[in-house]
């Protein structure tokens, strides 16, 4: 069986493992105070072109999401996101667990618009900031989204403008940042996120690292004892250099961008094979996640050799599966899947 | 400079790194559903002799502490621990952050007694369980303690009996479990913890792993959607097999116990050198942490070559430093330090 | 100006004030341990026919809602309610503030159905109780609803059955319980709530008391240090007898039921006047709240003499207003309003 | 039996009841937006000489404490108070329940000093604001204290200066404010609290009202959606005018100050009777609470006619009881108790 079910089924890119091997006999300071975290931070701030920013390394993405959001919000503040948002559907109410309401807006291909956001915020201000309402104080979006889709620079700019107009933070979940940046048609860069967002992160877990997410506060001014918030939720790794080291290794020579771009290309090849057979997608995605609508017979045939992620039935005869490539996907695995699709 | 300041300044034991190398091309299921977690759980439950138990792997110790405690407690329950307890002093109020009061009892060499605990609990019951009081529902102790000391089997048994008498959970923070088990004079085994505690963990971060703590619920019956609690706080690692693999590797052939026992022996050698020079300890510890009282001149001399952890002034002329060995400490580092101590 | 905007714009029914006058020179025990609370509890449990129950008196309804819900739920549990539910729209995220997600289902005239609830719960169980999902553990409904509508005995029975099937609590917000029980066509009694719900309350604030809600745990078995939960959120009134006294006074001779039934009748008279003029309601309500669709001219005309609650625009030319009678509404006020409606 | 056990065993001062009678037929706006709240706020800000302040009315003191503290603190902030503080001992961990650690300092007669506070805060800053420590951000004191004692103007000024030096809020729990202001030897005024504290409240429940506490933010600038915080915890009374009305009634003609001063005088008379018999106090208190050390025989004799609050055993033969007068205590009750003391 070959896994095409997710992008976190392999250890780490060879260069990461090599870096761990090479540094294993060196002593380091604890809790993220070390040279590798410093070097990785410097590099990331250069890539994002926000020298006034600050970088923190989290072990995992759920932590990066809820710790950051709870650190930035006051008690009566709420979060706006798409109803499909990862924080709304896949993190066991971690946001509500820290005391905040999520205002979930109907998504379009996994995305929300500046207009939707502004409508929601205006309802709050039109009430005269009524005491029985929470203030929408942060907008959470994902790049890439849960459907593998991308915000354009125009869309992100519009959202950023609404956020600034109403004093809301813009937070970009970048667990799949690499796959977004590398996609055909993408017009956003890390520097755009550094300019338009208040917080975003560069995913490691799904993009070549063993684990870890590099969170960027684009302006260190919003850093109100941020590390204490992380510590309070156990999100400061004792051997923090392991995180800095991985990010430096993946980013400094472009490996991060190359291996995710390749996964996008593999995904598009697979999609084209499906299309060639007249098999459609639920959503058109240019990135490593493809949501394919299969007949039950087709699904059964492919699932004898491949593991996909089941997304549920579409109608009586069809199901949707997520076919997901990864930085670790091999060309021969794609070749084999493409051949089997064409033979369906 | 040689670090004797803590036990988390090196990557991982060579066998762990080798295991990561060997498995790096294999695909695994996510979120702890994989063979390595299964094998490690089975092995740990055998070592702890509690086949009815359940094992969960946490990335870090602060997470293991607060996630577990908040999962086990109801809203009006409190935690009893030593005033020196890690959760009381070093985790940014992570327990209070989840809504629970810590009732801190005066420590004796880092420890608390069954009598102290019973006295505190009786105050609650003598009030008629007054609505303005929280119920003490969990006792938190550490093995080894913050001062490197150990509970004896008699002490642990007495605490366990008080806990069961008053329906309180007994939770043992085992971030330094290996150093405790390997200490000269220790009479406790993993099976004792499996029998006397409700929850305990076997520390990985400080005992040879890159990171990770193996938490044992000694009776799976207390597992009320435990993994959901973990997920809610972002404590379920996506690539969970990395944790299971590390623990299996360290434990299956006894490496875990050997490397921590060695560190204890190194620490005792260092202590003996200090004693030989008439330099005393703040607390008598048989494990890898030694709390040494140095004159300011002695401290300055040693700190030109070694990094210790400053514990603060003892009097106008003396300071206390933590001299900490580790699974990664080398014989020659100890030789050198001992020589320098004797030359003070 | 005459207020028809809500049902909490007057002090208390004359009998309540008289009771306060008569008892003002008597000494009582504090925090709800007194004869009046005992007498009121006994009376309420008789009315609800649940002798095995327990009654607690809350100062206010928001407190009754969030304190009770947070007392009954575990950390990873969520609440199901209508998207129009008071806890979802009007209490500043008090439920999320205690750490729980609200799963808001689309309402029909302010109500949700057993089928909707079962569908939502099945999604959870069909996932295999996935760790990334909260367990729906409590269903919150209101009687009367935010639109003044009523659940029928058949509907409530069906919801109760679903709740028991899936081990969920059924909680009925009865802030307007009197108006529901007294409505033309209502087929539910306090005994039905005592039998079908796990928790419900009899509203005082909106039904003749100065303030206070009488919460009934229909089976004292679910009372896990309930009063401690109340205390922790400051919901145990120091002079608790004031609450017991008010409820005993209003309930023991049927005043409670008479004054709310009268308000319902007034509301229906007003509605009929509107209908006579061809003016329609947003929702058909048999209780004291009427949601009337007025042209802007009609609204302006009436609002020169009466205060209604604005519900927002319906279309370019029409607005919806809540016309609300109360236990304190006088016949002549209704006469006057009816006359003015007919003269529109 | 005559109650001398607390100061909340009677309804309300006659003038309050009269005011409720007189206003019972009047319609008011809800949730504190009404003339009585406005008048009471204006009056209180005049008394406290802080025209730039803001007043909020809470139903109860526990609410006033935890809602205010949680509104003012960030997630990683802690509260400093005396170990005897009401929030530390009598409110079921309501502060921890909102996520904040209490740093409890050893009390002296119920009080803490500016030096103690500064010592604690310096430990935090000396750590370099370490991420594993919470920031002490608010100092909570009570006037009068749990032992009926008073801060002097010099003591309060010193504490206020430390608070401002380290950017901490100074919060004064004034549940028994009247008894403090009226005490023989007191040198503090409401204007002093208005000048030296950031937040304080004027207790109603224990000082002549049915219920309610008037909280003063001495500078409205710290009011960050304060009412939303209140609403979120159910602390905004629907019929808010009942609170404003009570405070206006008690304060506008000095009744509040007269009835509490009288209770202090009664308490001192009772204390003098005890002293005349050679019976001592645990703590010397000039206010309405007296902590008297009785032999078991003396206690038994008096408790056949009077209810005191048991404070626990002092030694094998003696117990401490709180003898508490109140605004509602009658001269003849005091006469009778004094006579019985002298006849012991």
Coordinates of N, CA, C and O in Angstrom, one line a residue, chain C residues 27-75:
Chain C
X27 N -34.3 37.7 60.9 CA -32.9 37.3 60.6 C -32.9 36.0 59.9 O -33.7 35.1 60.3
X28 N -32.0 35.8 59.0 CA -32.0 34.6 58.2 C -30.5 34.1 58.1 O -29.6 34.9 58.1
X29 N -30.4 32.8 57.8 CA -29.1 32.2 57.5 C -28.7 32.7 56.1 O -29.5 33.0 55.3
X30 N -27.4 32.6 55.8 CA -26.9 33.1 54.5 C -26.8 32.0 53.4 O -27.0 30.8 53.7
X31 N -26.6 32.5 52.2 CA -26.2 31.6 51.1 C -27.2 30.5 50.8 O -26.8 29.4 50.5
X32 N -28.5 30.8 51.0 CA -29.5 29.9 50.5 C -29.9 28.8 51.5 O -30.6 27.9 51.2
X33 N -29.3 28.9 52.7 CA -29.7 27.9 53.8 C -30.7 28.6 54.7 O -30.3 29.2 55.7
X34 N -31.9 28.5 54.4 CA -33.0 29.2 55.1 C -34.3 28.6 54.8 O -34.4 27.8 53.8
X35 N -35.3 28.9 55.6 CA -36.6 28.4 55.4 C -37.3 28.7 54.1 O -38.0 27.8 53.5
X36 N -37.1 29.9 53.6 CA -37.8 30.3 52.4 C -37.3 29.5 51.2 O -38.1 29.1 50.3
X37 N -36.0 29.3 51.1 CA -35.4 28.5 50.0 C -35.9 27.0 50.2 O -36.3 26.4 49.2
X38 N -36.0 26.6 51.4 CA -36.5 25.2 51.6 C -38.0 25.1 51.1 O -38.3 24.1 50.4
X39 N -38.8 26.0 51.6 CA -40.2 26.0 51.2 C -40.4 26.1 49.7 O -41.2 25.4 49.1
X40 N -39.6 27.0 49.1 CA -39.8 27.2 47.6 C -39.3 25.9 46.9 O -39.9 25.5 45.9
X41 N -38.2 25.3 47.4 CA -37.7 24.1 46.7 C -38.8 23.0 46.8 O -39.1 22.4 45.8
X42 N -39.3 22.8 48.0 CA -40.3 21.8 48.2 C -41.5 22.0 47.2 O -42.0 21.1 46.5
X43 N -42.0 23.2 47.2 CA -43.1 23.6 46.3 C -42.8 23.3 44.8 O -43.6 22.7 44.1
X44 N -41.6 23.7 44.4 CA -41.3 23.6 43.0 C -41.1 22.1 42.6 O -41.6 21.7 41.6
X45 N -40.5 21.3 43.5 CA -40.4 19.9 43.2 C -41.7 19.2 43.2 O -41.9 18.3 42.4
X46 N -42.7 19.7 44.0 CA -44.1 19.2 43.9 C -44.7 19.5 42.5 O -45.3 18.7 41.8
X47 N -44.5 20.8 42.1 CA -45.1 21.2 40.9 C -44.5 20.5 39.7 O -45.2 20.1 38.7
X48 N -43.2 20.2 39.8 CA -42.5 19.5 38.7 C -42.6 18.0 38.9 O -42.1 17.3 38.0
X49 N -43.2 17.6 39.9 CA -43.4 16.2 40.2 C -42.1 15.4 40.1 O -42.0 14.3 39.5
X50 N -41.0 16.0 40.7 CA -39.8 15.2 40.7 C -39.2 15.3 42.1 O -38.2 16.1 42.3
X51 N -39.7 14.5 43.0 CA -39.3 14.6 44.4 C -37.8 14.3 44.6 O -37.2 14.7 45.6
X52 N -37.2 13.6 43.6 CA -35.8 13.2 43.7 C -34.9 14.4 43.2 O -33.7 14.2 43.1
X53 N -35.5 15.5 42.9 CA -34.7 16.6 42.3 C -34.1 17.5 43.3 O -34.2 17.2 44.5
X54 N -33.6 18.6 42.8 CA -32.9 19.6 43.7 C -33.1 21.0 43.0 O -33.0 21.0 41.8
X55 N -33.3 22.0 43.8 CA -33.5 23.3 43.3 C -32.5 24.3 43.7 O -32.1 24.3 44.9
X56 N -32.0 25.1 42.8 CA -31.0 26.1 43.2 C -31.5 27.4 42.6 O -32.0 27.5 41.5
X57 N -31.3 28.5 43.4 CA -31.8 29.8 43.0 C -30.6 30.7 42.5 O -29.6 30.9 43.2
X58 N -30.8 31.2 41.3 CA -29.7 32.0 40.7 C -30.2 33.5 40.6 O -31.4 33.7 40.3
X59 N -29.3 34.4 40.8 CA -29.7 35.8 40.6 C -30.2 36.1 39.2 O -31.2 36.9 39.0
X60 N -29.6 35.5 38.2 CA -29.9 35.9 36.8 C -29.9 34.7 35.9 O -29.3 33.7 36.1
X61 N -30.4 34.9 34.7 CA -30.6 33.9 33.7 C -29.3 33.5 33.0 O -29.0 32.4 32.7
X62 N -28.4 34.5 32.7 CA -27.2 34.2 32.0 C -26.3 33.4 33.0 O -25.7 32.4 32.5
X63 N -26.3 33.7 34.2 CA -25.6 32.9 35.2 C -26.2 31.4 35.2 O -25.5 30.5 35.2
X64 N -27.5 31.3 35.3 CA -28.1 30.0 35.3 C -27.7 29.2 34.1 O -27.4 28.0 34.2
X65 N -27.6 29.9 33.0 CA -27.2 29.1 31.7 C -25.8 28.7 31.8 O -25.5 27.5 31.7
X66 N -24.8 29.6 31.9 CA -23.4 29.2 31.8 C -22.9 28.4 33.0 O -22.1 27.5 32.8
X67 N -23.3 28.8 34.2 CA -22.8 28.0 35.3 C -23.3 26.6 35.3 O -22.5 25.6 35.5
X68 N -24.5 26.4 34.9 CA -25.1 25.0 34.9 C -24.4 24.2 33.8 O -24.0 23.1 34.0
X69 N -24.3 24.8 32.6 CA -23.8 24.1 31.5 C -22.3 23.8 31.8 O -21.9 22.6 31.5
X70 N -21.5 24.7 32.3 CA -20.1 24.4 32.6 C -20.0 23.4 33.7 O -19.0 22.6 33.7
X71 N -21.0 23.4 34.6 CA -20.9 22.4 35.7 C -21.2 21.0 35.2 O -20.6 20.0 35.7
X72 N -22.0 20.9 34.2 CA -22.4 19.5 33.7 C -21.4 19.0 32.6 O -21.4 17.8 32.4
X73 N -20.7 19.8 31.9 CA -19.9 19.4 30.8 C -18.4 19.1 31.2 O -17.9 19.7 32.1
X74 N -17.8 18.1 30.6 CA -16.4 17.9 30.7 C -15.7 18.8 29.7 O -16.3 19.4 28.8
X75 N -14.4 18.9 29.8 CA -13.6 19.8 29.0 C -13.8 19.7 27.4 O -13.7 20.6 26.7

